[in-house]
Coordinates of N, CA and C in Angstrom, one line a residue:
X1 N 0.8 -1.0 0.2 CA 0.0 0.1 -0.3 C 1.1 1.5 -0.3
X2 N 0.3 2.4 -0.8 CA 1.4 3.4 -0.5 C 0.4 5.1 0.2
X3 N 0.5 5.6 0.4 CA 0.3 7.3 0.3 C 1.2 7.7 -0.3
X4 N 0.7 8.8 -1.1 CA 1.0 9.6 -1.8 C 0.4 10.9 -1.3
X5 N 1.0 12.8 -1.5 CA 1.2 13.7 -1.4 C 0.7 14.2 -2.8
X6 N -0.1 14.5 -2.6 CA -1.1 15.0 -4.7 C -0.3 16.7 -3.9
X7 N 0.5 16.5 -5.4 CA 1.3 18.1 -5.4 C 0.4 18.2 -7.0
X8 N -0.1 18.1 -8.0 CA -1.2 19.1 -8.7 C -2.7 18.0 -8.6
X9 N -3.1 18.9 -9.1 CA -4.8 18.2 -9.3 C -4.5 17.3 -10.6
X10 N -5.6 16.7 -10.6 CA -5.7 15.6 -12.1 C -6.8 15.5 -12.5
X11 N -7.3 14.9 -13.0 CA -8.7 14.0 -13.4 C -9.1 12.6 -12.7
X12 N -7.6 11.9 -12.9 CA -8.1 10.8 -11.4 C -8.2 11.4 -9.8
X13 N -7.7 12.5 -8.9 CA -8.2 12.9 -8.4 C -9.2 13.7 -8.4
X14 N -10.6 14.4 -9.3 CA -11.6 14.7 -9.5 C -12.1 13.9 -9.0
X15 N -12.0 13.0 -10.0 CA -13.0 11.1 -10.0 C -12.7 10.2 -8.4
X16 N -11.8 10.9 -8.3 CA -11.6 10.3 -6.2 C -12.7 11.2 -5.9
X17 N -12.1 12.0 -5.7 CA -12.9 13.3 -4.9 C -14.8 12.6 -5.0
X18 N -15.0 12.3 -6.7 CA -16.4 12.7 -7.0 C -17.1 11.1 -5.9
X19 N -16.3 10.0 -5.8 CA -16.5 9.0 -5.3 C -16.6 8.6 -4.0
X20 N -15.3 9.7 -3.0 CA -14.6 9.1 -1.8 C -15.9 10.6 -0.9
X21 N -15.7 11.6 -1.5 CA -16.5 12.3 -0.8 C -17.9 12.4 -0.3
X22 N -18.8 11.1 -1.1 CA -20.2 11.5 -0.9 C -19.8 10.5 0.4
X23 N -19.5 9.2 0.8 CA -18.4 8.3 1.6 C -18.3 8.8 2.9
X24 N -18.0 10.2 2.3 CA -17.8 11.1 4.4 C -18.6 11.8 4.4
X25 N -19.9 12.6 3.1 CA -20.6 13.4 4.4 C -22.0 13.0 3.0
X26 N -23.1 13.3 3.2 CA -24.4 13.5 2.3 C -24.4 14.3 2.1
X27 N -24.0 15.2 2.8 CA -24.4 16.7 2.1 C -23.2 18.2 1.3
X28 N -22.2 16.6 1.3 CA -20.4 17.8 0.8 C -21.0 17.2 -0.4
X29 N -21.3 18.0 -1.7 CA -21.3 17.6 -3.6 C -19.6 17.4 -2.8
X30 N -19.3 17.1 -4.5 CA -17.9 16.6 -4.8 C -17.3 18.0 -5.3
X31 N -16.3 18.4 -5.6 CA -15.1 19.4 -5.6 C -15.3 18.7 -7.6
X32 N -15.8 20.7 -8.6 CA -14.9 19.8 -9.5 C -13.9 20.4 -10.3
X33 N -13.7 20.0 -10.7 CA -12.4 20.2 -11.3 C -10.9 21.7 -10.7
X34 N -11.9 23.4 -11.5 CA -11.1 24.0 -10.2 C -11.4 24.3 -9.0
X35 N -12.4 23.4 -8.5 CA -12.2 23.8 -6.8 C -10.7 22.2 -6.7
X36 N -10.7 20.7 -7.0 CA -9.8 20.5 -6.7 C -8.6 20.4 -7.1
X37 N -8.1 21.5 -8.1 CA -7.1 22.7 -8.1 C -6.6 23.5 -7.8
X38 N -7.6 24.3 -6.3 CA -7.7 25.4 -5.6 C -7.3 25.0 -4.8
X39 N -7.9 23.3 -4.1 CA -7.5 22.6 -2.9 C -6.2 22.8 -2.9
X40 N -6.0 21.6 -4.0 CA -4.2 21.4 -3.4 C -3.4 22.8 -4.1
X41 N -3.7 23.9 -4.2 CA -2.4 24.8 -5.0 C -2.5 25.3 -3.2
X42 N -3.8 25.6 -2.3 CA -3.7 27.0 -1.9 C -2.4 25.8 -0.8
X43 N -1.6 27.2 -0.2 CA -0.8 27.1 0.5 C -1.0 26.1 1.6
X44 N -0.6 25.6 3.2 CA -0.4 25.0 4.0 C -1.2 23.9 3.9
X45 N -2.4 23.6 3.3 CA -3.3 22.1 2.8 C -2.4 21.7 1.8
X46 N -2.6 20.4 2.1 CA -1.7 18.9 1.7 C -3.0 17.5 1.5
X47 N -3.1 17.6 0.5 CA -4.5 16.2 0.9 C -3.3 15.1 0.3
X48 N -3.5 14.3 1.2 CA -3.3 12.7 0.8 C -4.2 11.4 0.3
X49 N -3.6 10.8 0.2 CA -3.7 9.7 -1.3 C -3.2 8.1 -1.4
X50 N -4.9 7.4 -0.3 CA -3.8 6.1 -0.7 C -4.5 5.2 -1.8
X51 N -3.7 4.2 -2.2 CA -3.4 3.7 -2.9 C -3.5 2.2 -2.3
X52 N -4.4 1.0 -3.5 CA -3.7 -0.5 -2.2 C -2.2 -0.3 -3.0
X53 N -2.2 -1.6 -2.6 CA 0.1 -2.7 -3.5 C -1.3 -2.9 -4.9
X54 N -0.5 -2.9 -6.3 CA -0.3 -3.3 -6.7 C 0.7 -4.4 -7.5
X55 N -0.5 -5.1 -7.6 CA 0.6 -6.6 -8.4 C 0.2 -7.5 -9.3
X56 N 0.8 -8.1 -10.2 CA 0.5 -9.0 -11.0 C 0.0 -9.8 -10.9
X57 N -1.2 -10.7 -11.4 CA -2.0 -12.3 -11.1 C -1.2 -13.3 -10.4
X58 N -0.1 -13.0 -10.4 CA 1.0 -14.4 -10.1 C 1.5 -13.6 -8.8
X59 N 0.8 -12.4 -7.8 CA 1.1 -12.3 -6.8 C 2.4 -11.0 -6.3
X60 N 3.3 -10.6 -7.8 CA 4.6 -10.0 -7.4 C 4.3 -8.8 -8.4
X61 N 4.8 -8.0 -7.8 CA 4.9 -6.9 -8.5 C 5.3 -6.9 -9.8
X62 N 4.7 -6.0 -10.2 CA 5.2 -5.6 -11.7 C 6.8 -4.8 -11.8
X63 N 7.4 -4.2 -13.2 CA 7.9 -2.8 -12.9 C 7.8 -2.0 -13.1
X64 N 6.8 -1.9 -14.1 CA 6.2 -0.6 -14.3 C 4.9 -1.4 -13.8
X65 N 4.2 -1.1 -12.7 CA 2.6 -1.7 -12.5 C 1.6 -0.6 -13.1
X66 N 1.1 -0.7 -13.0 CA -0.6 0.3 -13.9 C -1.0 0.4 -12.0
X67 N -0.7 2.3 -12.6 CA -1.5 2.8 -11.1 C -3.0 2.6 -10.0
X68 N -2.8 1.6 -8.6 CA -3.7 1.6 -8.1 C -4.4 2.4 -8.3
X69 N -6.4 2.6 -8.2 CA -6.8 3.4 -7.5 C -7.0 3.9 -7.0
X70 N -7.2 5.1 -6.5 CA -7.5 6.0 -5.0 C -8.6 5.3 -4.4
X71 N -8.8 5.3 -3.3 CA -9.4 4.7 -2.1 C -9.3 5.1 -1.2
X72 N -9.2 6.4 -0.7 CA -8.8 6.5 0.3 C -7.8 8.6 0.1
X73 N -9.0 9.5 1.5 CA -7.9 10.4 0.7 C -7.8 10.7 2.7
X74 N -6.9 12.1 2.7 CA -6.8 13.0 4.1 C -6.2 14.3 3.7
X75 N -6.6 15.1 4.3 CA -6.7 16.6 4.0 C -5.5 17.1 5.6
X76 N -4.6 17.7 5.4 CA -3.8 18.5 6.3 C -4.2 19.7 6.7
X77 N -4.6 20.2 7.4 CA -4.3 21.9 7.7 C -3.1 22.9 8.3
X78 N -2.8 23.2 7.5 CA -1.9 23.8 8.2 C -1.4 25.1 9.0
X79 N -0.8 25.4 10.3 CA -1.2 27.5 9.9 C -0.2 28.5 11.4
X80 N -0.4 28.9 11.1 CA 0.9 29.2 11.9 C 0.2 30.2 13.1
X81 N 0.7 30.4 14.3 CA -0.6 31.2 15.6 C 1.7 31.2 16.2
X82 N 1.0 32.1 17.1 CA 1.9 32.9 18.3 C 2.7 32.4 18.5
X83 N 2.6 30.8 19.4 CA 3.0 29.9 19.9 C 3.4 28.9 19.0
X84 N 3.5 28.8 17.6 CA 3.7 28.1 16.7 C 3.2 27.0 15.5
X85 N 3.3 26.6 15.1 CA 3.3 25.8 13.6 C 2.0 25.0 14.2
X86 N 0.5 25.0 13.3 CA -0.5 23.9 14.3 C -0.6 23.5 13.6
X87 N -1.1 22.3 13.4 CA -2.2 21.0 12.6 C -2.9 20.6 12.9
X88 N -3.8 20.6 11.5 CA -5.0 20.3 11.6 C -5.9 18.6 11.6
X89 N -6.2 17.2 11.2 CA -6.0 16.9 9.7 C -7.9 16.7 9.9
X90 N -8.4 16.7 8.6 CA -9.4 16.6 8.5 C -10.4 16.1 7.0
X91 N -11.0 16.1 6.8 CA -12.1 15.1 6.1 C -10.7 13.5 5.6
X92 N -10.9 12.7 6.4 CA -10.2 11.2 6.5 C -11.6 9.7 6.0
X93 N -11.3 10.5 4.7 CA -12.0 9.0 4.1 C -11.4 7.8 3.6
X94 N -12.5 6.2 3.3 CA -11.7 5.0 3.1 C -12.8 4.6 2.2
X95 N -12.9 4.3 1.0 CA -13.5 3.9 0.8 C -14.3 2.2 0.9
X96 N -15.2 2.6 1.2 CA -15.7 1.1 2.2 C -15.6 0.2 1.6
X97 N -14.6 -0.9 0.8 CA -14.7 -1.4 -0.5 C -13.5 -1.7 1.2
X98 N -12.1 -1.0 1.2 CA -11.4 -1.0 1.5 C -11.0 -1.0 2.3
X99 N -11.7 -0.8 3.6 CA -12.2 -0.3 4.8 C -11.2 -1.6 5.6
X100 N -10.9 -1.6 6.8 CA -10.5 -2.7 7.3 C -9.3 -3.1 7.2
X101 N -7.9 -2.2 6.4 CA -6.9 -3.0 6.3 C -5.6 -2.2 6.4
X102 N -5.7 -1.4 7.0 CA -4.8 -0.1 7.7 C -4.9 1.0 6.3
X103 N -5.4 1.4 5.9 CA -5.6 2.6 5.3 C -5.8 3.9 5.8
X104 N -6.7 3.3 6.2 CA -7.0 5.3 7.7 C -5.9 5.4 8.4
X105 N -5.1 4.0 8.6 CA -4.5 4.2 9.9 C -2.8 4.9 9.3
X106 N -2.7 4.3 7.8 CA -1.2 4.9 6.6 C -1.0 5.7 6.2
X107 N -2.9 6.7 5.7 CA -3.1 7.9 6.0 C -2.7 8.7 7.2
X108 N -3.2 8.4 8.2 CA -3.0 9.3 9.7 C -0.8 9.7 9.8
X109 N -0.8 8.2 9.6 CA 0.7 8.3 9.9 C 1.3 9.1 9.4
X110 N 0.9 9.3 7.5 CA 1.6 9.6 6.4 C 1.6 11.2 7.5
X111 N 0.3 11.5 7.9 CA -0.2 13.0 7.8 C 0.7 14.0 8.8
X112 N 0.7 12.5 10.0 CA 1.7 13.1 11.4 C 3.1 13.1 11.1
X113 N 4.1 12.7 9.8 CA 4.8 12.6 9.7 C 5.1 13.5 8.7
X114 N 3.9 13.5 8.3 CA 4.8 15.0 7.3 C 4.3 16.1 7.9
X115 N 3.3 16.5 9.1 CA 3.6 18.0 10.1 C 4.8 18.2 10.6
X116 N 5.0 16.8 11.8 CA 6.5 16.9 11.8 C 7.3 17.4 11.3
X117 N 7.6 17.1 9.5 CA 9.2 17.2 9.2 C 9.0 18.8 9.0
X118 N 7.3 19.7 9.1 CA 7.1 21.1 8.5 C 7.9 21.8 10.0
X119 N 7.6 21.0 11.1 CA 7.6 21.9 12.3 C 6.4 22.4 13.4
X120 N 5.3 21.2 13.4 CA 3.9 21.5 13.5 C 3.9 21.0 14.9
X121 N 4.1 21.3 16.3 CA 3.7 21.6 17.3 C 2.8 20.5 18.5
X122 N 1.8 20.9 17.1 CA 0.6 19.4 17.6 C -0.3 19.2 16.0
X123 N -0.5 18.1 16.4 CA -1.5 17.5 15.1 C -2.9 17.6 16.3
X124 N -4.1 18.3 15.7 CA -5.7 17.8 16.3 C -6.7 16.7 15.1
X125 N -7.5 16.1 15.6 CA -8.2 15.9 15.2 C -9.2 15.8 16.3
X126 N -10.8 16.0 15.4 CA -12.0 15.5 15.6 C -12.6 14.2 14.8
X127 N -13.6 13.3 15.5 CA -14.5 13.0 15.3 C -15.9 13.1 15.9
X128 N -16.4 12.6 14.8 CA -18.1 12.3 15.7 C -17.8 11.5 16.6
X129 N -18.8 10.9 17.7 CA -19.0 10.3 18.2 C -19.8 8.9 18.1
X130 N -20.6 8.6 16.3 CA -21.0 7.8 16.1 C -19.6 6.6 15.0
X131 N -19.1 7.9 15.0 CA -17.2 7.5 13.8 C -17.3 6.3 14.5
X132 N -17.5 4.8 15.4 CA -16.9 4.2 16.4 C -15.6 3.6 15.2
X133 N -15.5 3.1 13.9 CA -15.0 2.3 13.6 C -13.2 3.1 13.5
X134 N -13.7 4.7 13.0 CA -13.1 5.9 13.0 C -12.1 5.9 14.2
X135 N -13.1 6.4 15.5 CA -11.9 6.4 16.7 C -11.5 5.6 16.7
X136 N -11.9 4.8 17.1 CA -10.8 2.9 16.9 C -9.7 3.5 16.6
X137 N -9.6 3.9 15.6 CA -8.2 4.0 14.6 C -7.0 5.9 15.1
X138 N -8.4 6.2 15.5 CA -7.6 7.7 16.2 C -7.4 7.7 17.5

């Protein structure tokens, strides 16, 4: 499995947002291509995506495997206040078919590591009590 920091929006990112956002929120519309581009280009905001391992039919990875689909995402927002750089994890979502296989944990770990690399003093995350599986992860 791999977690990637998205540096540039693409049709694949737009498609992933269209598929994942409704699994995160019933009321939030999927982002347009322009909105995805603005999100990814925003200073201090980092979008991470999760992909499962890509292997061949024999179970062995190939030299140039096709990219596996994006099955999860997380947004890390950073901001500076008088006491230092802070970070906030938002909009963590893993495709329903991929839950329970470590995607959420991999996304959160990558975000926390990135925040530490940036010098963040804290990384915060909140979650509704009804999201029991997510709360066990966090």
